[in-house]
Amino acid sequence: AAMNQYGIDRTTGTVAFGQLYGMSDLVTHSLAQNGYKASKYLPYGEVDVSMPYLIRRAVENSSLASGATEELSLIRKELRRRIIGF
């Protein structure tokens, strides 16, 4: 809504959304489906360097638990649909 309010075109690349791989994929997919530039990033490196970074990201994202619960629910629903047919 704010992008529209300020006249920012979502397809020009002026604004892009980046998200840690494996976190809130539902949000990333929703952004992409609505024409926004969205990407995932994957940090790599030695465990003693990478883990503190990943822990900071998890702590900063207070909605992580609720987002993971929602995604798990959607995965279960899709599995049920594929296996059982409804």
PDB file of N, CA, C and O in Angstrom:
ATOM      1  N   ALA A   1       0.821  -1.191   0.000  1.00  0.00           N
ATOM      2  CA  ALA A   1       0.000   0.000   0.000  1.00  0.00           C
ATOM      3  C   ALA A   1       0.869   1.260   0.000  1.00  0.00           C
ATOM      4  O   ALA A   1       0.570   2.212  -0.695  1.00  0.00           O
ATOM      5  N   ALA A   2       1.935   1.271   0.773  1.00  0.00           N
ATOM      6  CA  ALA A   2       2.801   2.454   0.835  1.00  0.00           C
ATOM      7  C   ALA A   2       3.506   2.684  -0.492  1.00  0.00           C
ATOM      8  O   ALA A   2       3.695   3.834  -0.904  1.00  0.00           O
ATOM      9  N   MET A   3       3.875   1.610  -1.173  1.00  0.00           N
ATOM     10  CA  MET A   3       4.529   1.769  -2.469  1.00  0.00           C
ATOM     11  C   MET A   3       3.579   2.441  -3.456  1.00  0.00           C
ATOM     12  O   MET A   3       3.992   3.330  -4.206  1.00  0.00           O
ATOM     13  N   ASN A   4       2.329   2.020  -3.449  1.00  0.00           N
ATOM     14  CA  ASN A   4       1.336   2.652  -4.323  1.00  0.00           C
ATOM     15  C   ASN A   4       1.132   4.117  -3.935  1.00  0.00           C
ATOM     16  O   ASN A   4       1.039   4.987  -4.793  1.00  0.00           O
ATOM     17  N   GLN A   5       1.087   4.376  -2.648  1.00  0.00           N
ATOM     18  CA  GLN A   5       0.878   5.736  -2.144  1.00  0.00           C
ATOM     19  C   GLN A   5       1.993   6.681  -2.612  1.00  0.00           C
ATOM     20  O   GLN A   5       1.739   7.828  -2.948  1.00  0.00           O
ATOM     21  N   TYR A   6       3.214   6.163  -2.667  1.00  0.00           N
ATOM     22  CA  TYR A   6       4.348   6.995  -3.076  1.00  0.00           C
ATOM     23  C   TYR A   6       4.694   6.855  -4.560  1.00  0.00           C
ATOM     24  O   TYR A   6       5.679   7.402  -5.032  1.00  0.00           O
ATOM     25  N   GLY A   7       3.869   6.112  -5.290  1.00  0.00           N
ATOM     26  CA  GLY A   7       4.070   5.965  -6.725  1.00  0.00           C
ATOM     27  C   GLY A   7       5.295   5.150  -7.104  1.00  0.00           C
ATOM     28  O   GLY A   7       5.909   5.381  -8.144  1.00  0.00           O
ATOM     29  N   ILE A   8       5.633   4.177  -6.287  1.00  0.00           N
ATOM     30  CA  ILE A   8       6.788   3.317  -6.576  1.00  0.00           C
ATOM     31  C   ILE A   8       6.302   2.094  -7.342  1.00  0.00           C
ATOM     32  O   ILE A   8       5.480   1.326  -6.857  1.00  0.00           O
ATOM     33  N   ASP A   9       6.842   1.924  -8.542  1.00  0.00           N
ATOM     34  CA  ASP A   9       6.470   0.786  -9.390  1.00  0.00           C
ATOM     35  C   ASP A   9       7.146  -0.472  -8.869  1.00  0.00           C
ATOM     36  O   ASP A   9       8.362  -0.513  -8.716  1.00  0.00           O
ATOM     37  N   ARG A  10       6.370  -1.502  -8.628  1.00  0.00           N
ATOM     38  CA  ARG A  10       6.924  -2.735  -8.056  1.00  0.00           C
ATOM     39  C   ARG A  10       7.780  -3.524  -9.034  1.00  0.00           C
ATOM     40  O   ARG A  10       8.506  -4.422  -8.646  1.00  0.00           O
ATOM     41  N   THR A  11       7.720  -3.206 -10.322  1.00  0.00           N
ATOM     42  CA  THR A  11       8.474  -3.976 -11.319  1.00  0.00           C
ATOM     43  C   THR A  11       9.785  -3.321 -11.743  1.00  0.00           C
ATOM     44  O   THR A  11      10.543  -3.916 -12.491  1.00  0.00           O
ATOM     45  N   THR A  12      10.070  -2.108 -11.295  1.00  0.00           N
ATOM     46  CA  THR A  12      11.269  -1.406 -11.762  1.00  0.00           C
ATOM     47  C   THR A  12      12.541  -1.852 -11.071  1.00  0.00           C
ATOM     48  O   THR A  12      13.624  -1.598 -11.573  1.00  0.00           O
ATOM     49  N   GLY A  13      12.429  -2.483  -9.933  1.00  0.00           N
ATOM     50  CA  GLY A  13      13.620  -2.889  -9.199  1.00  0.00           C
ATOM     51  C   GLY A  13      14.061  -1.866  -8.179  1.00  0.00           C
ATOM     52  O   GLY A  13      15.063  -2.048  -7.507  1.00  0.00           O
ATOM     53  N   THR A  14      13.337  -0.760  -8.063  1.00  0.00           N
ATOM     54  CA  THR A  14      13.670   0.255  -7.075  1.00  0.00           C
ATOM     55  C   THR A  14      13.570  -0.318  -5.668  1.00  0.00           C
ATOM     56  O   THR A  14      14.379  -0.001  -4.796  1.00  0.00           O
ATOM     57  N   VAL A  15      12.577  -1.167  -5.447  1.00  0.00           N
ATOM     58  CA  VAL A  15      12.370  -1.805  -4.148  1.00  0.00           C
ATOM     59  C   VAL A  15      12.358  -3.313  -4.366  1.00  0.00           C
ATOM     60  O   VAL A  15      11.696  -3.808  -5.274  1.00  0.00           O
ATOM     61  N   ALA A  16      13.094  -4.020  -3.544  1.00  0.00           N
ATOM     62  CA  ALA A  16      13.106  -5.481  -3.599  1.00  0.00           C
ATOM     63  C   ALA A  16      13.075  -6.012  -2.173  1.00  0.00           C
ATOM     64  O   ALA A  16      13.551  -5.348  -1.245  1.00  0.00           O
ATOM     65  N   PHE A  17      12.512  -7.175  -2.008  1.00  0.00           N
ATOM     66  CA  PHE A  17      12.409  -7.803  -0.697  1.00  0.00           C
ATOM     67  C   PHE A  17      13.333  -9.007  -0.663  1.00  0.00           C
ATOM     68  O   PHE A  17      13.316  -9.832  -1.565  1.00  0.00           O
ATOM     69  N   GLY A  18      14.165  -9.101   0.362  1.00  0.00           N
ATOM     70  CA  GLY A  18      15.063 -10.233   0.541  1.00  0.00           C
ATOM     71  C   GLY A  18      14.744 -10.926   1.842  1.00  0.00           C
ATOM     72  O   GLY A  18      14.421 -10.282   2.831  1.00  0.00           O
ATOM     73  N   GLN A  19      14.823 -12.241   1.812  1.00  0.00           N
ATOM     74  CA  GLN A  19      14.448 -13.001   2.994  1.00  0.00           C
ATOM     75  C   GLN A  19      15.381 -14.196   3.143  1.00  0.00           C
ATOM     76  O   GLN A  19      15.829 -14.788   2.157  1.00  0.00           O
ATOM     77  N   LEU A  20      15.665 -14.548   4.363  1.00  0.00           N
ATOM     78  CA  LEU A  20      16.508 -15.687   4.671  1.00  0.00           C
ATOM     79  C   LEU A  20      15.847 -16.968   4.177  1.00  0.00           C
ATOM     80  O   LEU A  20      14.656 -17.197   4.423  1.00  0.00           O
ATOM     81  N   TYR A  21      16.608 -17.787   3.464  1.00  0.00           N
ATOM     82  CA  TYR A  21      16.099 -19.046   2.919  1.00  0.00           C
ATOM     83  C   TYR A  21      15.502 -19.902   4.028  1.00  0.00           C
ATOM     84  O   TYR A  21      16.096 -20.075   5.080  1.00  0.00           O
ATOM     85  N   GLY A  22      14.304 -20.416   3.795  1.00  0.00           N
ATOM     86  CA  GLY A  22      13.636 -21.277   4.762  1.00  0.00           C
ATOM     87  C   GLY A  22      12.794 -20.535   5.778  1.00  0.00           C
ATOM     88  O   GLY A  22      12.129 -21.152   6.607  1.00  0.00           O
ATOM     89  N   MET A  23      12.772 -19.228   5.743  1.00  0.00           N
ATOM     90  CA  MET A  23      11.981 -18.444   6.691  1.00  0.00           C
ATOM     91  C   MET A  23      10.779 -17.833   5.972  1.00  0.00           C
ATOM     92  O   MET A  23      10.938 -17.137   4.969  1.00  0.00           O
ATOM     93  N   SER A  24       9.608 -18.112   6.462  1.00  0.00           N
ATOM     94  CA  SER A  24       8.368 -17.500   5.965  1.00  0.00           C
ATOM     95  C   SER A  24       8.267 -17.520   4.443  1.00  0.00           C
ATOM     96  O   SER A  24       8.040 -16.503   3.802  1.00  0.00           O
ATOM     97  N   ASP A  25       8.416 -18.707   3.881  1.00  0.00           N
ATOM     98  CA  ASP A  25       8.313 -18.845   2.432  1.00  0.00           C
ATOM     99  C   ASP A  25       6.974 -18.360   1.907  1.00  0.00           C
ATOM    100  O   ASP A  25       6.881 -17.844   0.796  1.00  0.00           O
ATOM    101  N   LEU A  26       5.945 -18.481   2.714  1.00  0.00           N
ATOM    102  CA  LEU A  26       4.610 -18.026   2.321  1.00  0.00           C
ATOM    103  C   LEU A  26       4.623 -16.534   1.991  1.00  0.00           C
ATOM    104  O   LEU A  26       4.005 -16.099   1.014  1.00  0.00           O
ATOM    105  N   VAL A  27       5.336 -15.752   2.753  1.00  0.00           N
ATOM    106  CA  VAL A  27       5.426 -14.307   2.516  1.00  0.00           C
ATOM    107  C   VAL A  27       6.145 -14.040   1.193  1.00  0.00           C
ATOM    108  O   VAL A  27       5.704 -13.232   0.378  1.00  0.00           O
ATOM    109  N   THR A  28       7.262 -14.739   0.972  1.00  0.00           N
ATOM    110  CA  THR A  28       8.032 -14.545  -0.255  1.00  0.00           C
ATOM    111  C   THR A  28       7.205 -14.906  -1.482  1.00  0.00           C
ATOM    112  O   THR A  28       7.188 -14.168  -2.467  1.00  0.00           O
ATOM    113  N   HIS A  29       6.516 -16.030  -1.419  1.00  0.00           N
ATOM    114  CA  HIS A  29       5.687 -16.462  -2.552  1.00  0.00           C
ATOM    115  C   HIS A  29       4.562 -15.464  -2.808  1.00  0.00           C
ATOM    116  O   HIS A  29       4.257 -15.149  -3.955  1.00  0.00           O
ATOM    117  N   SER A  30       3.963 -14.976  -1.760  1.00  0.00           N
ATOM    118  CA  SER A  30       2.880 -14.005  -1.897  1.00  0.00           C
ATOM    119  C   SER A  30       3.375 -12.715  -2.552  1.00  0.00           C
ATOM    120  O   SER A  30       2.721 -12.157  -3.438  1.00  0.00           O
ATOM    121  N   LEU A  31       4.526 -12.238  -2.122  1.00  0.00           N
ATOM    122  CA  LEU A  31       5.107 -11.033  -2.726  1.00  0.00           C
ATOM    123  C   LEU A  31       5.362 -11.258  -4.211  1.00  0.00           C
ATOM    124  O   LEU A  31       5.003 -10.428  -5.054  1.00  0.00           O
ATOM    125  N   ALA A  32       5.987 -12.385  -4.538  1.00  0.00           N
ATOM    126  CA  ALA A  32       6.317 -12.673  -5.939  1.00  0.00           C
ATOM    127  C   ALA A  32       5.055 -12.816  -6.787  1.00  0.00           C
ATOM    128  O   ALA A  32       4.994 -12.302  -7.905  1.00  0.00           O
ATOM    129  N   GLN A  33       4.037 -13.471  -6.261  1.00  0.00           N
ATOM    130  CA  GLN A  33       2.788 -13.648  -6.998  1.00  0.00           C
ATOM    131  C   GLN A  33       2.088 -12.319  -7.255  1.00  0.00           C
ATOM    132  O   GLN A  33       1.338 -12.185  -8.208  1.00  0.00           O
ATOM    133  N   ASN A  34       2.363 -11.343  -6.432  1.00  0.00           N
ATOM    134  CA  ASN A  34       1.755 -10.026  -6.607  1.00  0.00           C
ATOM    135  C   ASN A  34       2.658  -9.054  -7.358  1.00  0.00           C
ATOM    136  O   ASN A  34       2.426  -7.851  -7.361  1.00  0.00           O
ATOM    137  N   GLY A  35       3.698  -9.590  -7.987  1.00  0.00           N
ATOM    138  CA  GLY A  35       4.532  -8.788  -8.864  1.00  0.00           C
ATOM    139  C   GLY A  35       5.674  -8.052  -8.215  1.00  0.00           C
ATOM    140  O   GLY A  35       6.365  -7.275  -8.867  1.00  0.00           O
ATOM    141  N   TYR A  36       5.917  -8.278  -6.942  1.00  0.00           N
ATOM    142  CA  TYR A  36       7.043  -7.635  -6.267  1.00  0.00           C
ATOM    143  C   TYR A  36       8.320  -8.443  -6.496  1.00  0.00           C
ATOM    144  O   TYR A  36       8.273  -9.654  -6.676  1.00  0.00           O
ATOM    145  N   LYS A  37       9.438  -7.771  -6.489  1.00  0.00           N
ATOM    146  CA  LYS A  37      10.718  -8.457  -6.602  1.00  0.00           C
ATOM    147  C   LYS A  37      11.059  -9.020  -5.223  1.00  0.00           C
ATOM    148  O   LYS A  37      11.175  -8.279  -4.253  1.00  0.00           O
ATOM    149  N   ALA A  38      11.175 -10.339  -5.158  1.00  0.00           N
ATOM    150  CA  ALA A  38      11.458 -11.012  -3.895  1.00  0.00           C
ATOM    151  C   ALA A  38      12.514 -12.076  -4.132  1.00  0.00           C
ATOM    152  O   ALA A  38      12.504 -12.753  -5.155  1.00  0.00           O
ATOM    153  N   SER A  39      13.429 -12.201  -3.187  1.00  0.00           N
ATOM    154  CA  SER A  39      14.474 -13.207  -3.325  1.00  0.00           C
ATOM    155  C   SER A  39      14.773 -13.817  -1.966  1.00  0.00           C
ATOM    156  O   SER A  39      14.410 -13.287  -0.925  1.00  0.00           O
ATOM    157  N   LYS A  40      15.432 -14.954  -2.009  1.00  0.00           N
ATOM    158  CA  LYS A  40      15.892 -15.634  -0.801  1.00  0.00           C
ATOM    159  C   LYS A  40      17.406 -15.569  -0.781  1.00  0.00           C
ATOM    160  O   LYS A  40      18.055 -15.552  -1.824  1.00  0.00           O
ATOM    161  N   TYR A  41      17.984 -15.513   0.397  1.00  0.00           N
ATOM    162  CA  TYR A  41      19.436 -15.589   0.488  1.00  0.00           C
ATOM    163  C   TYR A  41      19.819 -16.697   1.448  1.00  0.00           C
ATOM    164  O   TYR A  41      19.067 -17.070   2.343  1.00  0.00           O
ATOM    165  N   LEU A  42      20.975 -17.260   1.198  1.00  0.00           N
ATOM    166  CA  LEU A  42      21.452 -18.385   1.979  1.00  0.00           C
ATOM    167  C   LEU A  42      22.855 -18.076   2.498  1.00  0.00           C
ATOM    168  O   LEU A  42      23.820 -18.080   1.736  1.00  0.00           O
ATOM    169  N   PRO A  43      22.952 -17.759   3.787  1.00  0.00           N
ATOM    170  CA  PRO A  43      24.281 -17.501   4.338  1.00  0.00           C
ATOM    171  C   PRO A  43      25.064 -18.817   4.425  1.00  0.00           C
ATOM    172  O   PRO A  43      24.482 -19.878   4.595  1.00  0.00           O
ATOM    173  N   TYR A  44      26.341 -18.726   4.249  1.00  0.00           N
ATOM    174  CA  TYR A  44      27.181 -19.911   4.359  1.00  0.00           C
ATOM    175  C   TYR A  44      28.494 -19.543   5.036  1.00  0.00           C
ATOM    176  O   TYR A  44      28.860 -18.386   5.108  1.00  0.00           O
ATOM    177  N   GLY A  45      29.144 -20.544   5.512  1.00  0.00           N
ATOM    178  CA  GLY A  45      30.420 -20.325   6.174  1.00  0.00           C
ATOM    179  C   GLY A  45      30.608 -21.335   7.282  1.00  0.00           C
ATOM    180  O   GLY A  45      29.831 -22.279   7.429  1.00  0.00           O
ATOM    181  N   GLU A  46      31.628 -21.131   8.052  1.00  0.00           N
ATOM    182  CA  GLU A  46      31.905 -22.035   9.156  1.00  0.00           C
ATOM    183  C   GLU A  46      30.810 -21.907  10.212  1.00  0.00           C
ATOM    184  O   GLU A  46      30.240 -20.836  10.412  1.00  0.00           O
ATOM    185  N   VAL A  47      30.514 -23.006  10.869  1.00  0.00           N
ATOM    186  CA  VAL A  47      29.421 -23.051  11.844  1.00  0.00           C
ATOM    187  C   VAL A  47      29.588 -22.007  12.932  1.00  0.00           C
ATOM    188  O   VAL A  47      28.619 -21.331  13.297  1.00  0.00           O
ATOM    189  N   ASP A  48      30.782 -21.825  13.451  1.00  0.00           N
ATOM    190  CA  ASP A  48      30.976 -20.879  14.553  1.00  0.00           C
ATOM    191  C   ASP A  48      30.741 -19.435  14.119  1.00  0.00           C
ATOM    192  O   ASP A  48      30.501 -18.564  14.953  1.00  0.00           O
ATOM    193  N   VAL A  49      30.761 -19.158  12.825  1.00  0.00           N
ATOM    194  CA  VAL A  49      30.468 -17.827  12.302  1.00  0.00           C
ATOM    195  C   VAL A  49      29.004 -17.731  11.877  1.00  0.00           C
ATOM    196  O   VAL A  49      28.329 -16.734  12.137  1.00  0.00           O
ATOM    197  N   SER A  50      28.493 -18.781  11.247  1.00  0.00           N
ATOM    198  CA  SER A  50      27.127 -18.761  10.702  1.00  0.00           C
ATOM    199  C   SER A  50      26.045 -18.838  11.772  1.00  0.00           C
ATOM    200  O   SER A  50      25.029 -18.157  11.677  1.00  0.00           O
ATOM    201  N   MET A  51      26.235 -19.694  12.766  1.00  0.00           N
ATOM    202  CA  MET A  51      25.187 -19.897  13.766  1.00  0.00           C
ATOM    203  C   MET A  51      24.826 -18.636  14.552  1.00  0.00           C
ATOM    204  O   MET A  51      23.640 -18.356  14.724  1.00  0.00           O
ATOM    205  N   PRO A  52      25.771 -17.846  15.018  1.00  0.00           N
ATOM    206  CA  PRO A  52      25.377 -16.617  15.722  1.00  0.00           C
ATOM    207  C   PRO A  52      24.533 -15.697  14.832  1.00  0.00           C
ATOM    208  O   PRO A  52      23.579 -15.086  15.293  1.00  0.00           O
ATOM    209  N   TYR A  53      24.887 -15.622  13.552  1.00  0.00           N
ATOM    210  CA  TYR A  53      24.110 -14.803  12.606  1.00  0.00           C
ATOM    211  C   TYR A  53      22.686 -15.332  12.496  1.00  0.00           C
ATOM    212  O   TYR A  53      21.721 -14.565  12.594  1.00  0.00           O
ATOM    213  N   LEU A  54      22.536 -16.637  12.312  1.00  0.00           N
ATOM    214  CA  LEU A  54      21.203 -17.230  12.172  1.00  0.00           C
ATOM    215  C   LEU A  54      20.385 -17.078  13.446  1.00  0.00           C
ATOM    216  O   LEU A  54      19.182 -16.821  13.395  1.00  0.00           O
ATOM    217  N   ILE A  55      21.030 -17.203  14.583  1.00  0.00           N
ATOM    218  CA  ILE A  55      20.334 -17.032  15.865  1.00  0.00           C
ATOM    219  C   ILE A  55      19.857 -15.586  16.013  1.00  0.00           C
ATOM    220  O   ILE A  55      18.730 -15.339  16.438  1.00  0.00           O
ATOM    221  N   ARG A  56      20.699 -14.623  15.628  1.00  0.00           N
ATOM    222  CA  ARG A  56      20.269 -13.209  15.690  1.00  0.00           C
ATOM    223  C   ARG A  56      19.052 -12.983  14.803  1.00  0.00           C
ATOM    224  O   ARG A  56      18.121 -12.272  15.178  1.00  0.00           O
ATOM    225  N   ARG A  57      19.056 -13.555  13.608  1.00  0.00           N
ATOM    226  CA  ARG A  57      17.915 -13.380  12.701  1.00  0.00           C
ATOM    227  C   ARG A  57      16.647 -13.971  13.325  1.00  0.00           C
ATOM    228  O   ARG A  57      15.571 -13.388  13.245  1.00  0.00           O
ATOM    229  N   ALA A  58      16.758 -15.132  13.948  1.00  0.00           N
ATOM    230  CA  ALA A  58      15.595 -15.769  14.563  1.00  0.00           C
ATOM    231  C   ALA A  58      15.070 -14.945  15.735  1.00  0.00           C
ATOM    232  O   ALA A  58      13.865 -14.777  15.895  1.00  0.00           O
ATOM    233  N   VAL A  59      15.968 -14.405  16.537  1.00  0.00           N
ATOM    234  CA  VAL A  59      15.560 -13.580  17.680  1.00  0.00           C
ATOM    235  C   VAL A  59      14.881 -12.300  17.197  1.00  0.00           C
ATOM    236  O   VAL A  59      13.864 -11.869  17.753  1.00  0.00           O
ATOM    237  N   GLU A  60      15.433 -11.694  16.144  1.00  0.00           N
ATOM    238  CA  GLU A  60      14.851 -10.456  15.609  1.00  0.00           C
ATOM    239  C   GLU A  60      13.465 -10.665  15.031  1.00  0.00           C
ATOM    240  O   GLU A  60      12.643  -9.765  15.012  1.00  0.00           O
ATOM    241  N   ASN A  61      13.209 -11.860  14.545  1.00  0.00           N
ATOM    242  CA  ASN A  61      11.929 -12.145  13.909  1.00  0.00           C
ATOM    243  C   ASN A  61      10.985 -12.765  14.933  1.00  0.00           C
ATOM    244  O   ASN A  61      10.855 -13.970  15.039  1.00  0.00           O
ATOM    245  N   SER A  62      10.308 -11.929  15.675  1.00  0.00           N
ATOM    246  CA  SER A  62       9.439 -12.418  16.754  1.00  0.00           C
ATOM    247  C   SER A  62       8.233 -13.194  16.228  1.00  0.00           C
ATOM    248  O   SER A  62       7.608 -13.942  16.960  1.00  0.00           O
ATOM    249  N   SER A  63       7.910 -13.031  14.962  1.00  0.00           N
ATOM    250  CA  SER A  63       6.763 -13.750  14.398  1.00  0.00           C
ATOM    251  C   SER A  63       7.166 -15.095  13.816  1.00  0.00           C
ATOM    252  O   SER A  63       6.351 -15.782  13.209  1.00  0.00           O
ATOM    253  N   LEU A  64       8.403 -15.490  14.017  1.00  0.00           N
ATOM    254  CA  LEU A  64       8.909 -16.731  13.435  1.00  0.00           C
ATOM    255  C   LEU A  64       8.053 -17.930  13.833  1.00  0.00           C
ATOM    256  O   LEU A  64       7.670 -18.735  12.982  1.00  0.00           O
ATOM    257  N   ALA A  65       7.739 -18.060  15.098  1.00  0.00           N
ATOM    258  CA  ALA A  65       6.989 -19.218  15.564  1.00  0.00           C
ATOM    259  C   ALA A  65       5.610 -19.281  14.941  1.00  0.00           C
ATOM    260  O   ALA A  65       5.172 -20.333  14.476  1.00  0.00           O
ATOM    261  N   SER A  66       4.896 -18.173  14.890  1.00  0.00           N
ATOM    262  CA  SER A  66       3.552 -18.200  14.309  1.00  0.00           C
ATOM    263  C   SER A  66       3.609 -18.432  12.811  1.00  0.00           C
ATOM    264  O   SER A  66       2.772 -19.112  12.242  1.00  0.00           O
ATOM    265  N   GLY A  67       4.625 -17.884  12.149  1.00  0.00           N
ATOM    266  CA  GLY A  67       4.768 -18.098  10.714  1.00  0.00           C
ATOM    267  C   GLY A  67       5.081 -19.547  10.394  1.00  0.00           C
ATOM    268  O   GLY A  67       4.553 -20.121   9.446  1.00  0.00           O
ATOM    269  N   ALA A  68       5.935 -20.160  11.208  1.00  0.00           N
ATOM    270  CA  ALA A  68       6.280 -21.565  11.007  1.00  0.00           C
ATOM    271  C   ALA A  68       5.060 -22.450  11.240  1.00  0.00           C
ATOM    272  O   ALA A  68       4.834 -23.419  10.506  1.00  0.00           O
ATOM    273  N   THR A  69       4.255 -22.124  12.227  1.00  0.00           N
ATOM    274  CA  THR A  69       3.043 -22.885  12.499  1.00  0.00           C
ATOM    275  C   THR A  69       2.088 -22.801  11.320  1.00  0.00           C
ATOM    276  O   THR A  69       1.506 -23.812  10.907  1.00  0.00           O
ATOM    277  N   GLU A  70       1.932 -21.623  10.762  1.00  0.00           N
ATOM    278  CA  GLU A  70       1.041 -21.444   9.610  1.00  0.00           C
ATOM    279  C   GLU A  70       1.561 -22.226   8.403  1.00  0.00           C
ATOM    280  O   GLU A  70       0.794 -22.896   7.716  1.00  0.00           O
ATOM    281  N   GLU A  71       2.862 -22.161   8.160  1.00  0.00           N
ATOM    282  CA  GLU A  71       3.427 -22.894   7.027  1.00  0.00           C
ATOM    283  C   GLU A  71       3.284 -24.398   7.221  1.00  0.00           C
ATOM    284  O   GLU A  71       2.971 -25.123   6.274  1.00  0.00           O
ATOM    285  N   LEU A  72       3.489 -24.885   8.425  1.00  0.00           N
ATOM    286  CA  LEU A  72       3.327 -26.300   8.701  1.00  0.00           C
ATOM    287  C   LEU A  72       1.885 -26.739   8.444  1.00  0.00           C
ATOM    288  O   LEU A  72       1.642 -27.797   7.864  1.00  0.00           O
ATOM    289  N   SER A  73       0.940 -25.917   8.833  1.00  0.00           N
ATOM    290  CA  SER A  73      -0.463 -26.203   8.580  1.00  0.00           C
ATOM    291  C   SER A  73      -0.752 -26.291   7.081  1.00  0.00           C
ATOM    292  O   SER A  73      -1.466 -27.186   6.624  1.00  0.00           O
ATOM    293  N   LEU A  74      -0.171 -25.372   6.307  1.00  0.00           N
ATOM    294  CA  LEU A  74      -0.364 -25.398   4.856  1.00  0.00           C
ATOM    295  C   LEU A  74       0.282 -26.626   4.224  1.00  0.00           C
ATOM    296  O   LEU A  74      -0.276 -27.223   3.294  1.00  0.00           O
ATOM    297  N   ILE A  75       1.433 -27.027   4.732  1.00  0.00           N
ATOM    298  CA  ILE A  75       2.100 -28.236   4.215  1.00  0.00           C
ATOM    299  C   ILE A  75       1.245 -29.461   4.496  1.00  0.00           C
ATOM    300  O   ILE A  75       1.048 -30.309   3.618  1.00  0.00           O
ATOM    301  N   ARG A  76       0.730 -29.560   5.706  1.00  0.00           N
ATOM    302  CA  ARG A  76      -0.139 -30.701   6.052  1.00  0.00           C
ATOM    303  C   ARG A  76      -1.377 -30.736   5.167  1.00  0.00           C
ATOM    304  O   ARG A  76      -1.789 -31.802   4.698  1.00  0.00           O
ATOM    305  N   LYS A  77      -1.965 -29.580   4.939  1.00  0.00           N
ATOM    306  CA  LYS A  77      -3.157 -29.492   4.096  1.00  0.00           C
ATOM    307  C   LYS A  77      -2.849 -29.962   2.675  1.00  0.00           C
ATOM    308  O   LYS A  77      -3.613 -30.713   2.075  1.00  0.00           O
ATOM    309  N   GLU A  78      -1.701 -29.546   2.142  1.00  0.00           N
ATOM    310  CA  GLU A  78      -1.314 -29.939   0.790  1.00  0.00           C
ATOM    311  C   GLU A  78      -1.005 -31.431   0.715  1.00  0.00           C
ATOM    312  O   GLU A  78      -1.389 -32.104  -0.243  1.00  0.00           O
ATOM    313  N   LEU A  79      -0.330 -31.962   1.713  1.00  0.00           N
ATOM    314  CA  LEU A  79      -0.069 -33.397   1.743  1.00  0.00           C
ATOM    315  C   LEU A  79      -1.374 -34.194   1.784  1.00  0.00           C
ATOM    316  O   LEU A  79      -1.526 -35.187   1.079  1.00  0.00           O
ATOM    317  N   ARG A  80      -2.304 -33.754   2.599  1.00  0.00           N
ATOM    318  CA  ARG A  80      -3.609 -34.412   2.688  1.00  0.00           C
ATOM    319  C   ARG A  80      -4.299 -34.387   1.327  1.00  0.00           C
ATOM    320  O   ARG A  80      -4.846 -35.381   0.878  1.00  0.00           O
ATOM    321  N   ARG A  81      -4.234 -33.241   0.655  1.00  0.00           N
ATOM    322  CA  ARG A  81      -4.876 -33.107  -0.651  1.00  0.00           C
ATOM    323  C   ARG A  81      -4.235 -34.059  -1.664  1.00  0.00           C
ATOM    324  O   ARG A  81      -4.927 -34.725  -2.428  1.00  0.00           O
ATOM    325  N   ARG A  82      -2.912 -34.171  -1.628  1.00  0.00           N
ATOM    326  CA  ARG A  82      -2.219 -35.036  -2.587  1.00  0.00           C
ATOM    327  C   ARG A  82      -2.400 -36.518  -2.294  1.00  0.00           C
ATOM    328  O   ARG A  82      -2.490 -37.320  -3.210  1.00  0.00           O
ATOM    329  N   ILE A  83      -2.426 -36.885  -1.037  1.00  0.00           N
ATOM    330  CA  ILE A  83      -2.516 -38.291  -0.675  1.00  0.00           C
ATOM    331  C   ILE A  83      -3.955 -38.794  -0.660  1.00  0.00           C
ATOM    332  O   ILE A  83      -4.260 -39.837  -1.229  1.00  0.00           O
ATOM    333  N   ILE A  84      -4.822 -38.037  -0.022  1.00  0.00           N
ATOM    334  CA  ILE A  84      -6.210 -38.461   0.147  1.00  0.00           C
ATOM    335  C   ILE A  84      -7.107 -37.925  -0.958  1.00  0.00           C
ATOM    336  O   ILE A  84      -8.094 -38.538  -1.326  1.00  0.00           O
ATOM    337  N   GLY A  85      -6.764 -36.773  -1.483  1.00  0.00           N
ATOM    338  CA  GLY A  85      -7.551 -36.192  -2.560  1.00  0.00           C
ATOM    339  C   GLY A  85      -8.509 -35.091  -2.118  1.00  0.00           C
ATOM    340  O   GLY A  85      -9.315 -34.604  -2.874  1.00  0.00           O
ATOM    341  N   PHE A  86      -8.407 -34.682  -0.849  1.00  0.00           N
ATOM    342  CA  PHE A  86      -9.218 -33.539  -0.375  1.00  0.00           C
ATOM    343  C   PHE A  86      -8.515 -32.787   0.710  1.00  0.00           C
ATOM    344  O   PHE A  86      -7.587 -33.161   1.292  1.00  0.00           O
TER     345      PHE A  86
END
